[in-house]
């Protein structure tokens, strides 16, 4: 069946893949051997995120749930309910305290990973939320949507999480759904890929559009940026992966 998402554990030992067959498979990162198959979702598994300490795997599904798995034990920890549509995106903050989920119900939900409780629901997009990423500091959450926009949200996390009532910035420029977003580890470069066949490069602090890359012939489904922030990768429905270098 179609593979929807792939993720690496930080140590490179485990590759997780999710599929339309409702499962998540864990593979040995060096041998390629299948280690475990995680079953529990009742519909296709759309998205994955692995915590920075490599202990937790989060999965989102068309069954409208998020499941949290203990990665090394390959066991289900808990199931999170709350969305009223397919969960399209999940992201875990670097400190491992927050999980963000984005859904076809147009909302973003923030979950306390220590308790498994819902902390906040963020509204503002006018169509399905397709992609999410946290800034390296965890103080900023960035969302991409089928409404063609990217929104940047400030998360005030003192003793209590304060719900942002509106975004810090709304980035406009894509002609179709924003399918994937990534931010550099330095936090100074934001990349977006869209069904409009383009990759855009933004300054996340100002929202300024820096570059538009137009070489793909189909919808851009995934973007990623290297640890040094110097290389971008993009995949597309044109059946290609393109590698871009900053000069």
mmCIF file of C-alpha atoms in Angstrom:
data_model
loop_
_atom_site.group_PDB
_atom_site.id
_atom_site.type_symbol
_atom_site.label_atom_id
_atom_site.label_comp_id
_atom_site.label_asym_id
_atom_site.label_seq_id
_atom_site.Cartn_x
_atom_site.Cartn_y
_atom_site.Cartn_z
ATOM 1 C CA UNK A 1 0.000 0.000 0.000
ATOM 2 C CA UNK A 2 0.946 3.663 -0.350
ATOM 3 C CA UNK A 3 3.539 4.873 2.177
ATOM 4 C CA UNK A 4 2.425 8.216 3.632
ATOM 5 C CA UNK A 5 5.286 9.196 5.956
ATOM 6 C CA UNK A 6 8.805 8.200 6.986
ATOM 7 C CA UNK A 7 10.869 9.266 9.997
ATOM 8 C CA UNK A 8 14.295 8.522 11.492
ATOM 9 C CA UNK A 9 15.119 8.117 15.159
ATOM 10 C CA UNK A 10 17.829 10.615 16.221
ATOM 11 C CA UNK A 11 20.436 7.858 16.559
ATOM 12 C CA UNK A 12 19.613 6.528 13.088
ATOM 13 C CA UNK A 13 18.889 3.038 14.385
ATOM 14 C CA UNK A 14 15.164 3.015 13.591
ATOM 15 C CA UNK A 15 13.227 4.103 10.519
ATOM 16 C CA UNK A 16 9.458 4.390 10.962
ATOM 17 C CA UNK A 17 7.092 4.276 7.988
ATOM 18 C CA UNK A 18 3.319 4.672 7.879
ATOM 19 C CA UNK A 19 0.918 3.401 5.270
ATOM 20 C CA UNK A 20 -2.581 3.173 3.894
ATOM 21 C CA UNK A 21 -2.651 -0.370 5.335
ATOM 22 C CA UNK A 22 -3.348 1.248 8.774
ATOM 23 C CA UNK A 23 0.039 0.205 10.178
ATOM 24 C CA UNK A 24 3.371 1.700 11.160
ATOM 25 C CA UNK A 25 6.445 -0.365 10.438
ATOM 26 C CA UNK A 26 9.742 -0.024 12.278
ATOM 27 C CA UNK A 27 12.870 -0.897 10.328
ATOM 28 C CA UNK A 28 16.497 -1.278 11.352
ATOM 29 C CA UNK A 29 18.249 1.827 10.084
ATOM 30 C CA UNK A 30 21.456 0.034 9.112
ATOM 31 C CA UNK A 31 20.293 -3.366 7.845
ATOM 32 C CA UNK A 32 16.866 -2.428 6.498
ATOM 33 C CA UNK A 33 15.310 -5.391 8.294
ATOM 34 C CA UNK A 34 11.750 -5.122 9.594
ATOM 35 C CA UNK A 35 11.757 -4.952 13.410
ATOM 36 C CA UNK A 36 8.103 -4.440 14.362
ATOM 37 C CA UNK A 37 4.702 -3.673 12.899
ATOM 38 C CA UNK A 38 2.570 -1.347 15.031
ATOM 39 C CA UNK A 39 -1.171 -1.929 14.700
ATOM 40 C CA UNK A 40 -3.927 0.140 16.274
ATOM 41 C CA UNK A 41 -5.182 2.745 13.841
ATOM 42 C CA UNK A 42 -8.437 1.932 12.043
ATOM 43 C CA UNK A 43 -7.653 3.967 8.908
ATOM 44 C CA UNK A 44 -4.578 4.992 6.957
ATOM 45 C CA UNK A 45 -1.742 6.534 8.958
ATOM 46 C CA UNK A 46 -1.036 9.944 7.477
ATOM 47 C CA UNK A 47 1.843 11.400 9.506
ATOM 48 C CA UNK A 48 4.605 10.610 11.985
ATOM 49 C CA UNK A 49 6.865 12.465 14.399
ATOM 50 C CA UNK A 50 9.675 11.118 16.580
ATOM 51 C CA UNK A 51 10.759 12.951 19.731
ATOM 52 C CA UNK A 52 14.259 14.404 19.886
ATOM 53 C CA UNK A 53 15.264 11.954 22.625
ATOM 54 C CA UNK A 54 14.145 9.056 20.421
ATOM 55 C CA UNK A 55 11.769 7.614 22.997
ATOM 56 C CA UNK A 56 8.377 8.594 21.615
ATOM 57 C CA UNK A 57 6.676 8.129 18.250
ATOM 58 C CA UNK A 58 3.489 10.059 17.465
ATOM 59 C CA UNK A 59 1.214 9.004 14.614
ATOM 60 C CA UNK A 60 -1.812 10.732 13.118
ATOM 61 C CA UNK A 61 -4.501 9.019 11.106
ATOM 62 C CA UNK A 62 -7.617 9.355 8.982
ATOM 63 C CA UNK A 63 -9.383 7.701 11.947
ATOM 64 C CA UNK A 64 -9.162 11.196 13.553
ATOM 65 C CA UNK A 65 -6.872 10.041 16.373
ATOM 66 C CA UNK A 66 -3.256 10.479 17.412
ATOM 67 C CA UNK A 67 -1.422 7.563 18.942
ATOM 68 C CA UNK A 68 1.679 7.816 21.103
ATOM 69 C CA UNK A 69 4.034 4.850 20.998
ATOM 70 C CA UNK A 70 7.084 3.940 23.066
ATOM 71 C CA UNK A 71 9.529 3.609 20.191
ATOM 72 C CA UNK A 72 12.147 1.276 21.673
ATOM 73 C CA UNK A 73 9.509 -1.017 23.206
ATOM 74 C CA UNK A 74 7.272 -0.821 20.111
ATOM 75 C CA UNK A 75 4.250 -0.490 22.392
ATOM 76 C CA UNK A 76 1.223 1.810 22.463
ATOM 77 C CA UNK A 77 1.292 4.354 25.280
ATOM 78 C CA UNK A 78 -1.974 6.236 24.733
ATOM 79 C CA UNK A 79 -4.496 7.440 22.159
ATOM 80 C CA UNK A 80 -5.479 11.101 21.881
ATOM 81 C CA UNK A 81 -9.008 12.012 20.811
ATOM 82 C CA UNK A 82 -10.292 15.450 19.896
ATOM 83 C CA UNK A 83 -10.050 16.127 16.183
ATOM 84 C CA UNK A 84 -13.152 15.937 13.990
ATOM 85 C CA UNK A 85 -11.305 15.180 10.761
ATOM 86 C CA UNK A 86 -8.251 13.400 9.403
ATOM 87 C CA UNK A 87 -5.073 14.237 11.321
ATOM 88 C CA UNK A 88 -2.699 15.436 8.608
ATOM 89 C CA UNK A 89 0.304 16.596 10.630
ATOM 90 C CA UNK A 90 2.006 16.017 13.977
ATOM 91 C CA UNK A 91 5.084 17.698 15.454
ATOM 92 C CA UNK A 92 6.904 17.359 18.780
ATOM 93 C CA UNK A 93 8.719 20.267 20.427
ATOM 94 C CA UNK A 94 12.460 19.829 20.950
ATOM 95 C CA UNK A 95 12.073 19.679 24.743
ATOM 96 C CA UNK A 96 9.518 16.880 24.378
ATOM 97 C CA UNK A 97 6.834 18.700 26.340
ATOM 98 C CA UNK A 98 4.362 19.561 23.577
ATOM 99 C CA UNK A 99 2.767 17.729 20.693
ATOM 100 C CA UNK A 100 1.043 19.745 17.982
ATOM 101 C CA UNK A 101 -1.490 18.168 15.635
ATOM 102 C CA UNK A 102 -3.150 19.635 12.558
ATOM 103 C CA UNK A 103 -6.329 18.351 11.001
ATOM 104 C CA UNK A 104 -8.814 18.539 8.160
ATOM 105 C CA UNK A 105 -11.139 20.071 10.779
ATOM 106 C CA UNK A 106 -9.091 23.302 10.260
ATOM 107 C CA UNK A 107 -7.721 23.307 13.826
ATOM 108 C CA UNK A 108 -4.362 22.878 15.506
ATOM 109 C CA UNK A 109 -4.345 21.129 18.861
ATOM 110 C CA UNK A 110 -1.577 21.291 21.450
ATOM 111 C CA UNK A 111 -1.158 18.351 23.809
ATOM 112 C CA UNK A 112 0.815 17.994 27.043
ATOM 113 C CA UNK A 113 2.973 14.933 26.454
ATOM 114 C CA UNK A 114 3.585 14.366 30.161
ATOM 115 C CA UNK A 115 -0.131 13.959 30.855
ATOM 116 C CA UNK A 116 -1.612 13.188 27.443
ATOM 117 C CA UNK A 117 -4.119 15.983 28.014
ATOM 118 C CA UNK A 118 -5.280 18.582 25.505
ATOM 119 C CA UNK A 119 -3.726 21.946 26.395
ATOM 120 C CA UNK A 120 -5.132 24.215 23.685
ATOM 121 C CA UNK A 121 -6.990 24.400 20.400
ATOM 122 C CA UNK A 122 -5.798 27.011 17.909
ATOM 123 C CA UNK A 123 -8.109 28.276 15.184
ATOM 124 C CA UNK A 124 -7.363 30.645 12.340
ATOM 125 C CA UNK A 125 -6.962 28.615 9.178
ATOM 126 C CA UNK A 126 -9.936 28.535 6.820
ATOM 127 C CA UNK A 127 -9.147 25.090 5.399
ATOM 128 C CA UNK A 128 -7.415 21.856 6.348
ATOM 129 C CA UNK A 129 -4.137 22.139 8.286
ATOM 130 C CA UNK A 130 -1.630 20.162 6.220
ATOM 131 C CA UNK A 131 1.762 20.671 7.880
ATOM 132 C CA UNK A 132 3.323 21.725 11.192
ATOM 133 C CA UNK A 133 6.760 22.382 12.628
ATOM 134 C CA UNK A 134 8.161 23.853 15.838
ATOM 135 C CA UNK A 135 11.019 26.339 15.876
ATOM 136 C CA UNK A 136 14.212 25.038 17.526
ATOM 137 C CA UNK A 137 13.359 26.993 20.698
ATOM 138 C CA UNK A 138 9.845 25.566 20.861
ATOM 139 C CA UNK A 139 8.438 29.060 21.324
ATOM 140 C CA UNK A 140 7.159 29.280 17.754
ATOM 141 C CA UNK A 141 4.775 26.916 15.959
ATOM 142 C CA UNK A 142 4.421 27.168 12.182
ATOM 143 C CA UNK A 143 1.449 25.772 10.267
ATOM 144 C CA UNK A 144 0.753 25.284 6.570
ATOM 145 C CA UNK A 145 -2.758 24.911 5.231
ATOM 146 C CA UNK A 146 -4.935 24.129 2.247
ATOM 147 C CA UNK A 147 -6.035 27.772 2.543
ATOM 148 C CA UNK A 148 -2.683 28.539 0.786
ATOM 149 C CA UNK A 149 -1.199 30.312 3.829
ATOM 150 C CA UNK A 150 1.515 29.695 6.395
ATOM 151 C CA UNK A 151 0.833 30.984 9.893
ATOM 152 C CA UNK A 152 3.438 31.638 12.585
ATOM 153 C CA UNK A 153 2.177 31.318 16.165
ATOM 154 C CA UNK A 154 3.899 32.480 19.357
ATOM 155 C CA UNK A 155 3.530 29.996 22.200
ATOM 156 C CA UNK A 156 3.965 31.668 25.585
ATOM 157 C CA UNK A 157 5.035 28.874 27.882
ATOM 158 C CA UNK A 158 5.594 30.119 31.407
ATOM 159 C CA UNK A 159 3.812 28.266 34.173
ATOM 160 C CA UNK A 160 0.835 27.766 31.893
ATOM 161 C CA UNK A 161 0.547 27.604 28.123
ATOM 162 C CA UNK A 162 -1.181 30.696 26.785
ATOM 163 C CA UNK A 163 -3.384 30.107 23.756
ATOM 164 C CA UNK A 164 -2.495 32.419 20.858
ATOM 165 C CA UNK A 165 -5.664 34.173 19.684
ATOM 166 C CA UNK A 166 -4.098 35.203 16.389
ATOM 167 C CA UNK A 167 -0.871 34.444 14.511
ATOM 168 C CA UNK A 168 2.226 36.595 14.731
ATOM 169 C CA UNK A 169 2.472 36.475 10.939
ATOM 170 C CA UNK A 170 0.508 35.084 8.017
ATOM 171 C CA UNK A 171 2.645 34.307 4.973
ATOM 172 C CA UNK A 172 0.919 34.486 1.610
ATOM 173 C CA UNK A 173 2.341 33.605 -1.776
ATOM 174 C CA UNK A 174 1.477 30.013 -2.589
ATOM 175 C CA UNK A 175 -1.227 29.382 -5.165
ATOM 176 C CA UNK A 176 -2.445 26.092 -3.694
ATOM 177 C CA UNK A 177 -2.274 24.069 -0.473
ATOM 178 C CA UNK A 178 0.919 24.237 1.593
ATOM 179 C CA UNK A 179 1.748 20.538 1.900
ATOM 180 C CA UNK A 180 5.024 20.628 3.836
ATOM 181 C CA UNK A 181 7.108 23.040 5.887
ATOM 182 C CA UNK A 182 10.544 22.816 7.494
ATOM 183 C CA UNK A 183 12.675 25.211 9.508
ATOM 184 C CA UNK A 184 16.460 25.197 9.711
ATOM 185 C CA UNK A 185 18.083 24.127 13.010
ATOM 186 C CA UNK A 186 19.384 27.689 13.304
ATOM 187 C CA UNK A 187 15.786 28.962 13.112
ATOM 188 C CA UNK A 188 16.570 31.534 10.429
ATOM 189 C CA UNK A 189 15.243 29.832 7.292
ATOM 190 C CA UNK A 190 11.736 28.518 6.625
ATOM 191 C CA UNK A 191 10.997 26.257 3.657
ATOM 192 C CA UNK A 192 7.553 25.472 2.256
ATOM 193 C CA UNK A 193 6.385 23.107 -0.467
ATOM 194 C CA UNK A 194 3.029 23.424 -2.159
ATOM 195 C CA UNK A 195 0.568 21.828 -4.541
ATOM 196 C CA UNK A 196 1.330 24.852 -6.753
ATOM 197 C CA UNK A 197 4.557 22.975 -7.721
ATOM 198 C CA UNK A 198 6.862 25.482 -6.003
ATOM 199 C CA UNK A 199 9.249 25.531 -3.068
ATOM 200 C CA UNK A 200 9.439 28.851 -1.267
ATOM 201 C CA UNK A 201 12.127 30.100 1.113
ATOM 202 C CA UNK A 202 11.109 32.621 3.772
ATOM 203 C CA UNK A 203 12.641 34.571 6.637
ATOM 204 C CA UNK A 204 10.548 33.351 9.593
ATOM 205 C CA UNK A 205 11.195 36.442 11.700
ATOM 206 C CA UNK A 206 9.964 38.998 9.193
ATOM 207 C CA UNK A 207 7.853 36.780 6.946
ATOM 208 C CA UNK A 208 9.776 38.037 3.917
ATOM 209 C CA UNK A 209 9.708 35.775 0.867
ATOM 210 C CA UNK A 210 13.338 35.285 -0.174
ATOM 211 C CA UNK A 211 13.203 32.826 -3.077
ATOM 212 C CA UNK A 212 10.739 30.787 -5.130
ATOM 213 C CA UNK A 213 12.031 27.562 -6.713
ATOM 214 C CA UNK A 214 10.003 26.479 -9.731
ATOM 215 C CA UNK A 215 11.750 23.401 -11.155
ATOM 216 C CA UNK A 216 9.151 20.791 -10.123
ATOM 217 C CA UNK A 217 6.464 19.758 -12.613
ATOM 218 C CA UNK A 218 4.023 18.440 -10.014
ATOM 219 C CA UNK A 219 2.783 19.191 -6.522
ATOM 220 C CA UNK A 220 5.579 19.417 -3.944
ATOM 221 C CA UNK A 221 4.705 16.972 -1.173
ATOM 222 C CA UNK A 222 7.675 17.137 1.204
ATOM 223 C CA UNK A 223 10.519 19.513 2.013
ATOM 224 C CA UNK A 224 13.479 19.060 4.353
ATOM 225 C CA UNK A 225 16.547 21.067 5.305
ATOM 226 C CA UNK A 226 19.968 19.813 6.405
ATOM 227 C CA UNK A 227 21.381 20.297 9.911
ATOM 228 C CA UNK A 228 23.767 23.003 8.724
ATOM 229 C CA UNK A 229 20.954 24.792 6.890
ATOM 230 C CA UNK A 230 22.893 24.719 3.610
ATOM 231 C CA UNK A 231 20.960 22.061 1.688
ATOM 232 C CA UNK A 232 17.264 21.677 0.893
ATOM 233 C CA UNK A 233 15.540 18.539 -0.395
ATOM 234 C CA UNK A 234 12.094 18.480 -1.992
ATOM 235 C CA UNK A 235 9.947 15.635 -3.302
ATOM 236 C CA UNK A 236 7.129 15.951 -5.773
ATOM 237 C CA UNK A 237 4.325 14.164 -7.559
ATOM 238 C CA UNK A 238 6.469 14.600 -10.681
ATOM 239 C CA UNK A 239 8.300 11.507 -9.330
ATOM 240 C CA UNK A 240 11.513 13.394 -8.553
ATOM 241 C CA UNK A 241 13.502 14.477 -5.530
ATOM 242 C CA UNK A 242 15.460 17.679 -5.987
ATOM 243 C CA UNK A 243 18.447 18.791 -3.909
ATOM 244 C CA UNK A 244 19.101 22.520 -3.603
ATOM 245 C CA UNK A 245 22.237 24.215 -2.278
ATOM 246 C CA UNK A 246 22.510 27.698 -0.819
ATOM 247 C CA UNK A 247 25.442 29.548 -2.378
#
